[in-house]
XYZ file of C-alpha atoms in Angstrom:
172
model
C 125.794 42.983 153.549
C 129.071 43.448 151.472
C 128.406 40.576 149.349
C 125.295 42.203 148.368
C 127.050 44.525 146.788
C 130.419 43.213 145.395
C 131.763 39.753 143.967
C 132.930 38.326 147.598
C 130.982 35.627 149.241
C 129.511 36.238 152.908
C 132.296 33.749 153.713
C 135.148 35.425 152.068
C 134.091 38.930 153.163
C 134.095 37.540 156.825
C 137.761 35.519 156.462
C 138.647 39.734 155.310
C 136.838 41.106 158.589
C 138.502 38.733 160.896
C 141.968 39.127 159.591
C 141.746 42.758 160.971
C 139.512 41.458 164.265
C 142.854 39.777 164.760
C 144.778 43.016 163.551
C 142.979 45.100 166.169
C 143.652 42.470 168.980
C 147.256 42.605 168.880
C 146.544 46.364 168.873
C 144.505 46.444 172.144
C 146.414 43.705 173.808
C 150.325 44.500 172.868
C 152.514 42.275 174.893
C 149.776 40.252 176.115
C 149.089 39.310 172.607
C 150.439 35.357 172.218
C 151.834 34.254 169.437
C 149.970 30.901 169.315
C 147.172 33.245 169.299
C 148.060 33.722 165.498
C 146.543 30.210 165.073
C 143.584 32.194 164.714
C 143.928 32.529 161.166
C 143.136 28.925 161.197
C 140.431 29.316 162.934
C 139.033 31.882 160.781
C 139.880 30.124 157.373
C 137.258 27.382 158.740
C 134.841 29.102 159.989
C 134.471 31.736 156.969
C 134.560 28.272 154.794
C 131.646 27.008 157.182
C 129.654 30.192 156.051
C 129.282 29.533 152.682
C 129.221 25.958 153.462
C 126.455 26.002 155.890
C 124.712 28.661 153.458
C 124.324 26.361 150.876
C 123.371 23.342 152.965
C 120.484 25.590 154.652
C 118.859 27.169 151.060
C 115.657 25.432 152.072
C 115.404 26.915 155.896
C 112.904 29.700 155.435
C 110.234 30.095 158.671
C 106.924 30.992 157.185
C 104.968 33.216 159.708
C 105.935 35.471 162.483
C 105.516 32.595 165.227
C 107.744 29.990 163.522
C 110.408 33.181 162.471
C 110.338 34.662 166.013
C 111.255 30.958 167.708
C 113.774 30.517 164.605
C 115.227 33.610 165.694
C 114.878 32.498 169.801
C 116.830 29.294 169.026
C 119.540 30.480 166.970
C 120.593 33.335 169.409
C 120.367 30.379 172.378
C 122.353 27.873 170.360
C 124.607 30.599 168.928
C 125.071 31.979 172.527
C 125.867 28.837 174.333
C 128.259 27.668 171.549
C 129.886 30.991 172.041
C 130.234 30.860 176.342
C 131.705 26.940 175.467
C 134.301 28.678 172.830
C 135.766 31.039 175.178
C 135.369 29.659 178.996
C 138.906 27.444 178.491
C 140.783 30.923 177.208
C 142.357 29.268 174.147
C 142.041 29.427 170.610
C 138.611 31.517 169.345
C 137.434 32.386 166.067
C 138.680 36.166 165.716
C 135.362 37.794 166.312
C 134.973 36.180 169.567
C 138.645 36.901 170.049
C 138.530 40.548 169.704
C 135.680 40.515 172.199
C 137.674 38.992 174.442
C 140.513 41.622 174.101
C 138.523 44.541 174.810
C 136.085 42.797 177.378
C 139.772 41.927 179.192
C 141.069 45.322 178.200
C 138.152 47.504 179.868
C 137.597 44.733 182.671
C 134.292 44.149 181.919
C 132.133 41.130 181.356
C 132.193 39.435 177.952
C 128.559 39.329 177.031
C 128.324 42.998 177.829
C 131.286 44.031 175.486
C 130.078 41.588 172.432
C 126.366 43.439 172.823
C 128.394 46.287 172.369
C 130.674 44.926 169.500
C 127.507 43.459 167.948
C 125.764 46.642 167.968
C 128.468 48.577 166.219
C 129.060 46.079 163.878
C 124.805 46.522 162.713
C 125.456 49.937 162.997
C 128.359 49.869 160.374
C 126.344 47.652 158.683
C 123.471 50.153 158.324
C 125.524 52.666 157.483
C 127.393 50.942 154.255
C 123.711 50.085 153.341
C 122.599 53.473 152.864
C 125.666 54.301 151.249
C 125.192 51.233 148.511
C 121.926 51.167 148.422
C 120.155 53.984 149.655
C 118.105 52.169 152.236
C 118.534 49.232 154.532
C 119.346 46.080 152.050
C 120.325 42.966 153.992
C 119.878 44.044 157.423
C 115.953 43.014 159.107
C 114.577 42.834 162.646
C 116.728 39.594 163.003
C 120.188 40.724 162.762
C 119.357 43.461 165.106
C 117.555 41.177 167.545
C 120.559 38.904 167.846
C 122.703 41.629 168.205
C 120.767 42.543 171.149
C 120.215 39.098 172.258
C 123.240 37.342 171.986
C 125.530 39.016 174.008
C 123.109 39.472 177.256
C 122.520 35.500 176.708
C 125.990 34.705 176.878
C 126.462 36.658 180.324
C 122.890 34.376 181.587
C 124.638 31.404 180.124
C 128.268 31.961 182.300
C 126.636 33.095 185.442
C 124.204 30.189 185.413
C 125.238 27.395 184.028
C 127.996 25.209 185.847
C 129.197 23.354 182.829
C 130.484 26.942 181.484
C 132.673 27.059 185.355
C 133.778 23.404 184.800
C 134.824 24.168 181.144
C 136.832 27.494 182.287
C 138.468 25.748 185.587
C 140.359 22.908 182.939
């Protein structure tokens, strides 16, 4: 929503966001914070160069009607959700916004998916709120964003609990 506003690409704005993700993990995790967990910035230097990457490469992706959005929308959360459970079942290296998930979901003992609905939903919630501030209204927020924010985290919790791959993948 950022790069509505200002010069910053969607990419660039996220390699900003994830820097403090990473920031706020060393925060909530202190001692328990690894220093090879600093590869992160690695990490996030790819994927917020994937961004703009994969923006460009998917211009053309545009779901006409609300049947063809609404399963767009079903199999991006399901593919974004599993590729998320794979990331962080062997507890290494994560992009930074899975990795500050995973400090607070360890941090509060509570289950991942649950604490990245909750992350998610504070993150559209931000969102909304610098929206009205720029704009006046909602600008670059729709009923997607805030169904995968819903979505995504109660799919990854499905995904570990029922899938065995996700168990083989963590017992490495």
């Amino acid at each position: 929503m950022l790069d509505l506003r200002f010069a910053p690409t969607f990419g660039q704005f996220t390699f900003v966001l994830n820097l403090a993700h990473i920031a706020a993990q060393a925060a909530l995790l202190r001692r328990d914070f690894r220093p090879v967990q600093l590869l992160q910035v690695v990490a996030n230097v790819i994927f917020s160069a994937f961004i703009d990457v994969s923006m460009g490469l998917l211009w053309w992706l545009s779901p006409q009607g609300v049947p063809a959005e609404v399963a767009s929308l079903a199999l991006g959360c399901a593919v974004l959700a599993f590729g998320i459970s794979v990331e962080v079942a062997p507890n290494v290296i994560v992009v930074p916004g899975e990795g500050i998930v995973r400090a607070i979901s360890s941090t509060l003992g509570r289950p991942f998916g649950t604490c990245k609905l909750c992350f998610d939903i504070t993150l559209v919630l931000i969102a909304c709120g610098l929206s009205f501030v720029f704009f006046g209204g909602l600008n670059g927020l729709g009923v997607g964003t805030i169904a995968s924010a819903l979505a995504v985290g109660p799919i990854v919790n499905a995904i570990d609990r029922r899938v065995p791959l996700i168990s083989a993948i963590r017992s490495l």
